[in-house]
Coordinates of C-alpha atoms in Angstrom, one line a residue:
X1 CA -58.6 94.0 65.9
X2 CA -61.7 92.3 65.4
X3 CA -62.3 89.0 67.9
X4 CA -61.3 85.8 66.3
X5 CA -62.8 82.6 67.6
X6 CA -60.1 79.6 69.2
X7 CA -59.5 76.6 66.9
X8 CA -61.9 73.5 66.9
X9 CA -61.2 71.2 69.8
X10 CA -59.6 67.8 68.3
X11 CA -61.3 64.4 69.7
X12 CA -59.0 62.0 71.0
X13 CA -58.7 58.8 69.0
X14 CA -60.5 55.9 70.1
X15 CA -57.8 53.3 71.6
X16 CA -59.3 50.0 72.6
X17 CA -58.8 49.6 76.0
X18 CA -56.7 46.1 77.3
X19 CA -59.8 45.4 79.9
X20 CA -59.1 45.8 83.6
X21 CA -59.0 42.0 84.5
X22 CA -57.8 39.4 82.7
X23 CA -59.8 35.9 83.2
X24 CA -59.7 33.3 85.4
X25 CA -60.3 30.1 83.5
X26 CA -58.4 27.6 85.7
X27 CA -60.1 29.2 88.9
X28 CA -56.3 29.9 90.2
X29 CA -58.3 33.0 92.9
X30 CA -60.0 30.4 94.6
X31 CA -59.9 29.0 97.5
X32 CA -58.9 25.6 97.4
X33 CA -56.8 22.6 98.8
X34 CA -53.5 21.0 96.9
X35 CA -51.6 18.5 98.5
X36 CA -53.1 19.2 101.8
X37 CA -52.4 22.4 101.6
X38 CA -55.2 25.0 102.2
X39 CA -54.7 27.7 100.1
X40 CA -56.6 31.0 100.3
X41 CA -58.7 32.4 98.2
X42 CA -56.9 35.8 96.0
X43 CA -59.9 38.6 96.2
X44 CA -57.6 40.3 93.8
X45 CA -58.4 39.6 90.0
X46 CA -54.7 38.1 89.1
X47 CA -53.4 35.3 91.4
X48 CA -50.6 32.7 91.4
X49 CA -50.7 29.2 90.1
X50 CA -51.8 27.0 93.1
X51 CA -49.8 23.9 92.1
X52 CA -46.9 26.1 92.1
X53 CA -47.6 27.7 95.7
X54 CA -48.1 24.3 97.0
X55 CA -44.9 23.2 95.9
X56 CA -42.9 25.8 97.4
X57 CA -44.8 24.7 101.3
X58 CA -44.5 21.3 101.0
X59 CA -41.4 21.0 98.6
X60 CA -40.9 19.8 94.9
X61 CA -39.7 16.5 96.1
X62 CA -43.0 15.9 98.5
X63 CA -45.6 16.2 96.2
X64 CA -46.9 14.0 93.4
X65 CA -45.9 13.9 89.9
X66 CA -49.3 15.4 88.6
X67 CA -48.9 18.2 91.2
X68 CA -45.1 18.9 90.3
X69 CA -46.0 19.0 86.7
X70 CA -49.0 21.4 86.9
X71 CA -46.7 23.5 89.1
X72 CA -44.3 24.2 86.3
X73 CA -41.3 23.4 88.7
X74 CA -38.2 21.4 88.2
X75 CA -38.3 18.5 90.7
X76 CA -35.0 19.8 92.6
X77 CA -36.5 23.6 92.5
X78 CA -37.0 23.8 96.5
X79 CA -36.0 20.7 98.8
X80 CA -37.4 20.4 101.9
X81 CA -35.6 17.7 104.2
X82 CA -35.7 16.3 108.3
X83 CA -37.3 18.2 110.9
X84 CA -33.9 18.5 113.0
X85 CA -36.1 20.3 116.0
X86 CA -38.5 17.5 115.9
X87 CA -41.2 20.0 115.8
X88 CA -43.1 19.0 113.0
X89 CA -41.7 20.9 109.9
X90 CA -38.8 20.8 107.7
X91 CA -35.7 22.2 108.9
X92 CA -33.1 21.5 106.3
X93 CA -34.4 23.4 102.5
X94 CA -32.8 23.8 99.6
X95 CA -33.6 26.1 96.9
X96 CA -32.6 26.9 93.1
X97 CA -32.4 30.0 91.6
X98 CA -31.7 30.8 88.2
X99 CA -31.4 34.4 86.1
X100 CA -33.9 35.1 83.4
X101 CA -33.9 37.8 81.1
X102 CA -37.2 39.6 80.1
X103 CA -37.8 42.6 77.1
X104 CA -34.3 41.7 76.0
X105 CA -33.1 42.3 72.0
X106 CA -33.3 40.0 69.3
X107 CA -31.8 39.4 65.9
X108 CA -35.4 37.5 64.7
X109 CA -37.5 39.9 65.7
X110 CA -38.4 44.0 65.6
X111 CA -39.9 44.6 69.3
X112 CA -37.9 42.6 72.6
X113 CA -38.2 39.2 73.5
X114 CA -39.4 37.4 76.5
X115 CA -42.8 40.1 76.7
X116 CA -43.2 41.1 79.9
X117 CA -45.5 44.8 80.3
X118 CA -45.2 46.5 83.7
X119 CA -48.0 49.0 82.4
X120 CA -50.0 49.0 78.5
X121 CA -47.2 49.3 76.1
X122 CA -44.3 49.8 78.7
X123 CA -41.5 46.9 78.1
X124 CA -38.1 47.6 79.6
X125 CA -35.4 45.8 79.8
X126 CA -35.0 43.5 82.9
X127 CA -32.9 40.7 84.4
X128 CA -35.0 38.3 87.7
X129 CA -34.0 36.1 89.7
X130 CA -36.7 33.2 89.3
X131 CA -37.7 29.2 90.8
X132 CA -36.6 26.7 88.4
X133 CA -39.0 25.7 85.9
X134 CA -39.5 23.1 83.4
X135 CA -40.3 24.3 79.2
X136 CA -39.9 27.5 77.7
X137 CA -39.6 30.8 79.2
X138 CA -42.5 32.1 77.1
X139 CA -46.4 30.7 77.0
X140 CA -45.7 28.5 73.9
X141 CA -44.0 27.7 70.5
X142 CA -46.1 30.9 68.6
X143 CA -46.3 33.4 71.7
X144 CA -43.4 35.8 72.7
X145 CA -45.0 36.8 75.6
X146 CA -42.9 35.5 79.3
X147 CA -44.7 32.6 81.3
X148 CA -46.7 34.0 83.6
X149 CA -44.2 32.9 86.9
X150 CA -41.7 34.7 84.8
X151 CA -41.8 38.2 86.1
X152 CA -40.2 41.2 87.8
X153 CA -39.5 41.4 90.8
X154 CA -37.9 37.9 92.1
X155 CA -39.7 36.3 93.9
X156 CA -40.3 36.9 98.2
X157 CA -38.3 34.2 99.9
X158 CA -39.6 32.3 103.4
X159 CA -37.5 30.6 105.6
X160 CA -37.8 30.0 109.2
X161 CA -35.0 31.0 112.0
X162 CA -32.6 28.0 112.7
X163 CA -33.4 26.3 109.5
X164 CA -30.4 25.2 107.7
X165 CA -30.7 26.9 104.1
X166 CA -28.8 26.5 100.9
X167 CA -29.4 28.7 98.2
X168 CA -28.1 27.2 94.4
X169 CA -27.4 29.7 92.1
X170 CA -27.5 28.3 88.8
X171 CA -26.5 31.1 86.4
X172 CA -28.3 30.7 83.0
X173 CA -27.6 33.9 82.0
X174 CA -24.9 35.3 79.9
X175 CA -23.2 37.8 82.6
X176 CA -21.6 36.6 85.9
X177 CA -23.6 37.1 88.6
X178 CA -23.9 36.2 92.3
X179 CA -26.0 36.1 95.6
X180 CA -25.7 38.5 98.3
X181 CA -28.3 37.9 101.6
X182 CA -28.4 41.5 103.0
X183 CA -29.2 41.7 106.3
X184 CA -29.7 37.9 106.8
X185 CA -27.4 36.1 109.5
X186 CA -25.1 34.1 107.6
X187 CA -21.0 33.7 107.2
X188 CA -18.5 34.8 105.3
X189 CA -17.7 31.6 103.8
X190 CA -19.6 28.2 103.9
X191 CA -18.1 25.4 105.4
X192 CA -16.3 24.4 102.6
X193 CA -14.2 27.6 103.0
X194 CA -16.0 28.7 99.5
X195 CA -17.1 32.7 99.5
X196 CA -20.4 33.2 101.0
X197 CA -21.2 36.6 101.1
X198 CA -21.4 37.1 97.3
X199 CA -19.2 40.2 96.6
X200 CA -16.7 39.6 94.1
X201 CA -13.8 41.8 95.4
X202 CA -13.9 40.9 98.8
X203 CA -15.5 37.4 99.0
X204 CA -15.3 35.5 96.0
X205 CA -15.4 34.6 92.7
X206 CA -18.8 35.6 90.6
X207 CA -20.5 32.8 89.3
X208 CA -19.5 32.9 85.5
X209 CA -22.5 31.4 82.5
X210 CA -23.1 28.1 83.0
X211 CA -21.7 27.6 86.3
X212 CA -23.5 27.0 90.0
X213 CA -22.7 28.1 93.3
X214 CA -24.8 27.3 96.8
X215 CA -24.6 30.0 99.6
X216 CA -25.3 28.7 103.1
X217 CA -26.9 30.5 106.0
X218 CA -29.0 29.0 109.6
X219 CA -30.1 32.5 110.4
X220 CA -30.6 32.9 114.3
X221 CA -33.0 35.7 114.4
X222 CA -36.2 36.3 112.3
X223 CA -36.6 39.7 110.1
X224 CA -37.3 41.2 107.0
X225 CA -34.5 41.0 104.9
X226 CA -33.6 41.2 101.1
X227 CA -31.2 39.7 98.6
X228 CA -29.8 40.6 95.2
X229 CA -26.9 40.0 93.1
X230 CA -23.9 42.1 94.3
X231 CA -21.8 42.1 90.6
X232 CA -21.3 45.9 89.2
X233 CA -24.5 46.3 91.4
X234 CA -25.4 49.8 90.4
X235 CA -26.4 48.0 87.3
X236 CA -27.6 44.3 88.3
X237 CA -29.7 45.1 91.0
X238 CA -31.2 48.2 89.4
X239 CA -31.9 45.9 86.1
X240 CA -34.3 43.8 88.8
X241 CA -31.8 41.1 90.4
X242 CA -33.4 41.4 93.7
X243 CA -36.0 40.2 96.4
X244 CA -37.6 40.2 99.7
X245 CA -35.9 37.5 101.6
X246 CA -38.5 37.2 104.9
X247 CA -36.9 34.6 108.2
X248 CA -40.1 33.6 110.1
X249 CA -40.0 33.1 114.3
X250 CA -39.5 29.1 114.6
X251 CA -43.0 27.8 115.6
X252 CA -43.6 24.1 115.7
X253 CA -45.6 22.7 112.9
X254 CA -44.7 26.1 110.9
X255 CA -44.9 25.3 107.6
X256 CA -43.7 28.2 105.2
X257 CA -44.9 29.2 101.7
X258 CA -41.0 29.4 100.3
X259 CA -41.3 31.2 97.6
X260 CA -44.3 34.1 96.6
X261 CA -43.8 35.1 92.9
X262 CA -44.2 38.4 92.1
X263 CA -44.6 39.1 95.7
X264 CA -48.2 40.5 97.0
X265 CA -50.7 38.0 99.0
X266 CA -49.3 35.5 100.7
X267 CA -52.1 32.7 100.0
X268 CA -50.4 30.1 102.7
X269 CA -49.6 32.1 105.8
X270 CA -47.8 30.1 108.5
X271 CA -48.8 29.5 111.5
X272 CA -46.3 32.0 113.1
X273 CA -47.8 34.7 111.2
X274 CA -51.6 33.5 112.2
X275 CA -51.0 34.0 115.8
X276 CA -51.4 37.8 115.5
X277 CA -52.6 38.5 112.0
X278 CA -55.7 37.8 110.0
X279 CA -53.6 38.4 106.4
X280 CA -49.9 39.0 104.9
X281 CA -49.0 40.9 102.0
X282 CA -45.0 41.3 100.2
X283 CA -44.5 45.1 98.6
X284 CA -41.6 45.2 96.8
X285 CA -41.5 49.1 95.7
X286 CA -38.3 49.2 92.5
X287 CA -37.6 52.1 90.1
X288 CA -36.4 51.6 86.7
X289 CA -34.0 54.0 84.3
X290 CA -35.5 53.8 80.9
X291 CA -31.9 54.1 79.8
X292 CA -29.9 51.3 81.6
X293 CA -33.0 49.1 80.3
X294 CA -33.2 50.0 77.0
X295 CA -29.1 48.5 76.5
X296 CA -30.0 45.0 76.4
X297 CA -32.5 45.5 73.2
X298 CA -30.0 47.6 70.8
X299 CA -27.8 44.2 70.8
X300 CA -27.8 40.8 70.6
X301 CA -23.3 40.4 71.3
X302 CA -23.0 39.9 75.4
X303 CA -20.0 41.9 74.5
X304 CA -21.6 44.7 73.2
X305 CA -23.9 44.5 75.9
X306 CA -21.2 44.4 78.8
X307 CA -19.5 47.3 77.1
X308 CA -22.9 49.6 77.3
X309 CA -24.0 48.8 80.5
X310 CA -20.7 48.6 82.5
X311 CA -18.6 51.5 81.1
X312 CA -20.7 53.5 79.1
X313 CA -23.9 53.8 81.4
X314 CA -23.3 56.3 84.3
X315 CA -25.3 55.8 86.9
X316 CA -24.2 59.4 88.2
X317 CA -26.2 60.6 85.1
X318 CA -29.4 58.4 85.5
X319 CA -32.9 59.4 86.3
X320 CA -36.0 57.5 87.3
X321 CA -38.2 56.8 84.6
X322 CA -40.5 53.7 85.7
X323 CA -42.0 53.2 89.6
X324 CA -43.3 49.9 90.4
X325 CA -44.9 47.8 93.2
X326 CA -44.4 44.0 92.8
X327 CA -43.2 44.5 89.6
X328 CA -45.9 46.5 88.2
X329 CA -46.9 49.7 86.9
X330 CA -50.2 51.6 87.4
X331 CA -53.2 50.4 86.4
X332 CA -51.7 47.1 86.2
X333 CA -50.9 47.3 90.3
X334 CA -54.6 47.1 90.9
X335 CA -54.8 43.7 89.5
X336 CA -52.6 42.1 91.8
X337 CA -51.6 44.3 94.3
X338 CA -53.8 45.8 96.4
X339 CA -54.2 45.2 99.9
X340 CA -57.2 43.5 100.7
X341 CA -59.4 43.1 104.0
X342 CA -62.3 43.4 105.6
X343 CA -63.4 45.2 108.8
X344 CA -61.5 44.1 112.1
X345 CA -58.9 42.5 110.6
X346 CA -55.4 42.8 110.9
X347 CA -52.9 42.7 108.3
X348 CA -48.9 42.6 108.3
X349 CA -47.0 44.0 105.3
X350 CA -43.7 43.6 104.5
X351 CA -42.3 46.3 102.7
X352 CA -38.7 46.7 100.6
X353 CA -37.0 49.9 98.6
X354 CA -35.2 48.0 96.2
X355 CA -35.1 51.5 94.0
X356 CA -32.1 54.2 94.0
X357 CA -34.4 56.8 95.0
X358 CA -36.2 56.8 98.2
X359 CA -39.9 56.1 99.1
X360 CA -42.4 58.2 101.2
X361 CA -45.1 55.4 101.7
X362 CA -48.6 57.2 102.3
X363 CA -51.6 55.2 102.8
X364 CA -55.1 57.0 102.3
X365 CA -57.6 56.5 105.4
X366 CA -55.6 54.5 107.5
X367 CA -53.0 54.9 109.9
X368 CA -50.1 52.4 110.9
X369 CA -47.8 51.3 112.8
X370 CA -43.7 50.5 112.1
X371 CA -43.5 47.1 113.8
X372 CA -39.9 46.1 112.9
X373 CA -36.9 48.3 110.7
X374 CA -34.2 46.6 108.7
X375 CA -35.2 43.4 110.3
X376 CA -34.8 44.1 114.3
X377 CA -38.1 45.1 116.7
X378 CA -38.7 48.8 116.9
X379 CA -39.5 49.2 120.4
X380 CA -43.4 49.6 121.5
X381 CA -42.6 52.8 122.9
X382 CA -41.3 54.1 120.2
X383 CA -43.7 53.1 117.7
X384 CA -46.9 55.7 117.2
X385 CA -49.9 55.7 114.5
X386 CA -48.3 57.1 110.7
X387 CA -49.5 57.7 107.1
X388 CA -46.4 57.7 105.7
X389 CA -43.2 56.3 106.4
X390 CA -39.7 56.9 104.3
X391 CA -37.6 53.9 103.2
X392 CA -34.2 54.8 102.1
X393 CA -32.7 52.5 99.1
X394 CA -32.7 49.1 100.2
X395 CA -34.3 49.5 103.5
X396 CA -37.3 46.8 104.7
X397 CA -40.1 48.0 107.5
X398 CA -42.6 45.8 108.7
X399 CA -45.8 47.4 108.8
X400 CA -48.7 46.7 111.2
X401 CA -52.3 47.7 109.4
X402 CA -55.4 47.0 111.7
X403 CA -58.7 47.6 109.8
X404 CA -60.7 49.4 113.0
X405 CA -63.0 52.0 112.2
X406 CA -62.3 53.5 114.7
X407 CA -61.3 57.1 113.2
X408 CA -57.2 56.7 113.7
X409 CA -56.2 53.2 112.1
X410 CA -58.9 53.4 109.8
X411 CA -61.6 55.6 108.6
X412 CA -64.0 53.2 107.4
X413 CA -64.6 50.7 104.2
X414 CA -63.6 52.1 101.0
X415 CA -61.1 52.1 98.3
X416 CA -58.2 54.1 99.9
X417 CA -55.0 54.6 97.7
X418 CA -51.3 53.9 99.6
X419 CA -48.5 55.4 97.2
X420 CA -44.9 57.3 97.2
X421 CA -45.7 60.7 98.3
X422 CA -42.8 61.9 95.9
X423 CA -44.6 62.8 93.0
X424 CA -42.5 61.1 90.6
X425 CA -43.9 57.8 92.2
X426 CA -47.0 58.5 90.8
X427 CA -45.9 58.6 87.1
X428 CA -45.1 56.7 84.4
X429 CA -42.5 57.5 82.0
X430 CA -43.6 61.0 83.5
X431 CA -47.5 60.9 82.7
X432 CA -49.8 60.6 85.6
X433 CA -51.6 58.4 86.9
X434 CA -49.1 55.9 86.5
X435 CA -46.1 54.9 88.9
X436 CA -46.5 52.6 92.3
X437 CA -50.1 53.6 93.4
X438 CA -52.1 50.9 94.7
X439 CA -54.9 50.6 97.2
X440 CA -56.6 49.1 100.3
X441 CA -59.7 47.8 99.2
X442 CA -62.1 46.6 101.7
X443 CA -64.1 43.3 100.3
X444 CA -67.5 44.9 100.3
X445 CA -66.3 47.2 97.5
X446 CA -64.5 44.7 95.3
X447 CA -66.7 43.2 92.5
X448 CA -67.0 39.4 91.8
X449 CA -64.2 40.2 89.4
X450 CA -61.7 41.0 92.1
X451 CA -61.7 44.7 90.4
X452 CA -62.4 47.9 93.0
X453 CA -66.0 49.6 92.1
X454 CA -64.8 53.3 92.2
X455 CA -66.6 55.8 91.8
X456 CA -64.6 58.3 90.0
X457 CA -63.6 58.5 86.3
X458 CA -63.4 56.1 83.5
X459 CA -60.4 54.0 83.5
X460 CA -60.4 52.9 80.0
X461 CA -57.7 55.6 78.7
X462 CA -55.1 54.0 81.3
X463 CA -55.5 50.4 80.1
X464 CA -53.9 51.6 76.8
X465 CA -50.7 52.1 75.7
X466 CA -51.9 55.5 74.0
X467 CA -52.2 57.3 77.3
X468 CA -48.6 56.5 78.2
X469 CA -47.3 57.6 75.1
X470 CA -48.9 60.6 75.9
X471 CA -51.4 60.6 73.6
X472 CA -54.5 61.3 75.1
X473 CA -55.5 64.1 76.5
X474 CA -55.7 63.5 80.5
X475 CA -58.9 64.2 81.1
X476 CA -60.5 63.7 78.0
X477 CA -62.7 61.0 79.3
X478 CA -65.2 63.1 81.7
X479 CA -64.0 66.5 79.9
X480 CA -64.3 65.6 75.7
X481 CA -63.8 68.8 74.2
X482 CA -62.7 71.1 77.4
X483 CA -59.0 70.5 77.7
X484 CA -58.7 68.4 74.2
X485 CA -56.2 68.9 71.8
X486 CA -57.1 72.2 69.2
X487 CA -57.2 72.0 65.5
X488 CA -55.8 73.9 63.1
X489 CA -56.7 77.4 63.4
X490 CA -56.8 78.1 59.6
X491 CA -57.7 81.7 60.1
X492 CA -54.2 82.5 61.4
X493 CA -52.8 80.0 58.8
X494 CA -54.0 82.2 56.2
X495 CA -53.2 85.9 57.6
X496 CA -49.5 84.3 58.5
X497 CA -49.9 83.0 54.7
X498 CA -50.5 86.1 53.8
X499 CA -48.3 88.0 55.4
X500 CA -45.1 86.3 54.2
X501 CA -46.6 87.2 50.6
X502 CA -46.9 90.5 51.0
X503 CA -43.0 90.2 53.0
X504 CA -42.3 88.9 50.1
X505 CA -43.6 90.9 47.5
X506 CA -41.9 94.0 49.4
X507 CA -38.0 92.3 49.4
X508 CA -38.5 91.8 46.2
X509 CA -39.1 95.2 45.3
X510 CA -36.6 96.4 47.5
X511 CA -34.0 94.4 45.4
X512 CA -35.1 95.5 42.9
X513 CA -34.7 99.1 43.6
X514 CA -31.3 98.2 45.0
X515 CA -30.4 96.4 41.8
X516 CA -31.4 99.0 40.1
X517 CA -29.6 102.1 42.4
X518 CA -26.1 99.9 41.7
X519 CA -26.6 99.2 37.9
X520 CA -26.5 103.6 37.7
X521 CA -23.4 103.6 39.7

């Protein structure tokens, strides 16, 4: 057979790419004081409203009008009352949570409502816990795209041990929900004799639409702890109804940063927290079904809805489709969620599962140590230097990351990647790169930006939604040509075309011999 040459390589098509950073117009990454309250600088290129963070340290009620209203916040979103220690912060807090939906259906419009993108192009369905805020829940009257505070996960919540906390659940949502505090000290019911513990068939009623409910807890040891709602929870929590909920070691004059949205740098760390530790980061790792999400965008009937989610879905069935940290998706991770520091420093992280499926955290170049495990001390004996560590669903280690080259808790400056180990991690939607990868970035290599100056390959094809509809060839950026898609190879089209000609030239002469052979008979 004589050699015949492969097809033409096809060239990608040209996406335009999102851009890696967004900008910073109002200056929200610097450093800067509001209220009194020093608030430090975000080296990464996304950051939290300032007004808002000041708020949540020195309370909605403690601040001045201008403040509150810049923050976004209702005036009754966190309280902060008497210093009952007399040791020079608040001891007595109250805070307000309500239930927002994001990328749900609507009857007005073709794509979801509510916009919120964990990655370019990647929408699912989700239900948060969030502060109270003032206005609409998206950016304005013509925009369909969620506020900016309005994201996955809920937010990181601060309190200190001893402090006398109510929580106000004010459900705004059209499902019954409630508040669980896992792992955080706190009784079965309040003192009212009301349900506290937030499960419906043991504890309490759920909290129906348009109803309230305040749990109570003065927690008397410190920890890492989480909280979620605890109605059909296979479903709710999974959907994004969850958070880090962080009690601090009581300190005098320990003022707490309440509330971090969207978890990730905490930009007022509290003087407990600065006796040992140069920085503090949240990592809230969550995993998505594609499935369960997509049920809240084929209706708009709440009974439609219930009927898909709560009896139809199988949770037995499900698989893992999305990976985040802090409520994003790779490449949006390295916006807002990479660990940031500079040499000799020593950083805490605070790290939750709030996925089905369990983590193997890896960090590049560094080693670390497990400090503290479902919120109780590991002992120092029995910690040792790691790379990765395995959280089980709903489990919370506190991490200790010292920045010492010193060839065993760090290797030097760079741009080291920390990620799940499980592959799947690493994907979105199954395409790769994608999933919970992030990085610690020393500040040398971070551009005035806030954005990492690697060193490897373009990342233009990830900020498009192309790439994760699978699109673009992987590689197509430093490879054009070498692993693209092929053409048409019209030299096979035409022997193929030919051969079913002459296939069919021959059947029909064989019927028509046939024909022929029976017509004598």
């Amino acid at each position: 057979m004589d050699y015949r040459a492969l097809p033409e390589s096809v060239s990608a098509p040209a996406a335009k790419s999102a851009g890696m950073c967004p900008p910073d117009p109002e200056g929200w990454r610097n450093q800067q004081s509001v209220e009194g309250v020093e608030i430090e600088a975000s080296a990464s290129c996304e950051a939290d409203n300032p007004f808002t963070i000041a708020a949540f340290v020195r309370g909605t009620n403690n601040i001045s009008q201008s403040s509150l209203l810049k923050s976004g916040l209702t005036a009754d979103a966190v309280l902060k009352g008497r210093d009952l220690d007399n040791d020079g912060d608040p001891d007595e807090i109250h805070i307000r949570l309500e239930v927002a939906e994001l990328n749900g259906g609507s009857a007005l419009s073709k794509g979801p409502v509510t916009r919120y993108e964990i990655a370019p192009g990647i929408q699912p369905g989700l239900w948060v816990f969030t502060p109270k805020f003032v206005g609409m829940a998206v950016e304005n009257f013509e925009s369909k795209q969620a506020r900016r505070s309005l994201r996955l996960p809920s937010p990181a919540i601060r309190i200190e041990q001893g402090d006398k906390v109510r929580i106000t659940l004010e459900n705004s949502h059209y499902m019954p929900h409630t508040l669980h505090l896992h792992g955080a000290d706190h009784g079965f019911v309040d003192a009212t004799g009301e349900g506290n513990d937030g499960v419906p068939f043991a504890s309490e009623m759920p909290v129906m639409p348009g109803q309230a409910r305040t749990y109570e807890l003065q927690p008397r040891h410190p920890g890492t702890m989480f909280y979620h709602c605890h109605v059909q929870p296979h479903v709710h929590v999974m959907m994004g109804l969850q958070g880090l909920f962080i009690i601090e070691e009581n300190r005098p004059d320990n003022w707490l940063q309440t509330m971090n949205i969207g978890a990730g740098l905490v930009r007022v760390p509290s003087r407990a927290l600065k006796e040992d530790y140069d920085r503090e980061y949240d990592l809230h790792y969550l995993d998505l079904d594609k499935q369960l999400s997509e049920r809240i965008q084929q209706y708009n009937d709440p009974r439609l809805i219930t009927r898909s989610m709560h009896r139809e879905y199988d949770i037995t069935d499900s698989t893992a489709d999305y990976f985040t940290l802090n409520g994003k998706s790779f490449p949006y991770t390295f916006r807002e969620s990479l660990v940031v520091g500079e040499m000799g420093e020593r950083l805490r992280l605070h790290v939750v599962n709030g996925g089905a499926k369990g983590i193997a955290l890896h960090t590049h170049g560094h080693k670390f140590l497990v400090t503290d495990r479902d919120g109780g001390k590991v002992p120092e004996g029995a910690r040792a230097p790691q790379d990765v560590v395995w959280l089980s669903t709903s489990q919370r280690v506190d991490l200790d990351l010292k920045l010492t080259n010193d060839g065993l808790h760090s290797y030097g400056p760079g741009i080291w990647p920390f990620h799940d180990h499980q592959y799947n991690g690493v994907t979105t939607d199954g395409i790769g790169p994608g999933g919970n990868i992030s990085a610690i970035v020393y500040a040398q290599y971070l551009d005035e930006r806030g954005w990492p100056e690697t060193r490897g390959v373009s990342w233009d094809s990830y900020f498009t939604p192309a790439y994760y509809r699978k699109e673009v060839p992987v590689w197509e950026s430093y490879a054009p040509g070498l692993f693209s898609d092929t053409g048409v190879d019209w030299t096979l089209l035409w022997r193929l075309i030919g051969l079913c000609l002459a296939a069919g030239i021959m059947a029909a002469l064989l019927l028509s011999q046939l024909v022929r052979w029976v017509s004598r008979r």
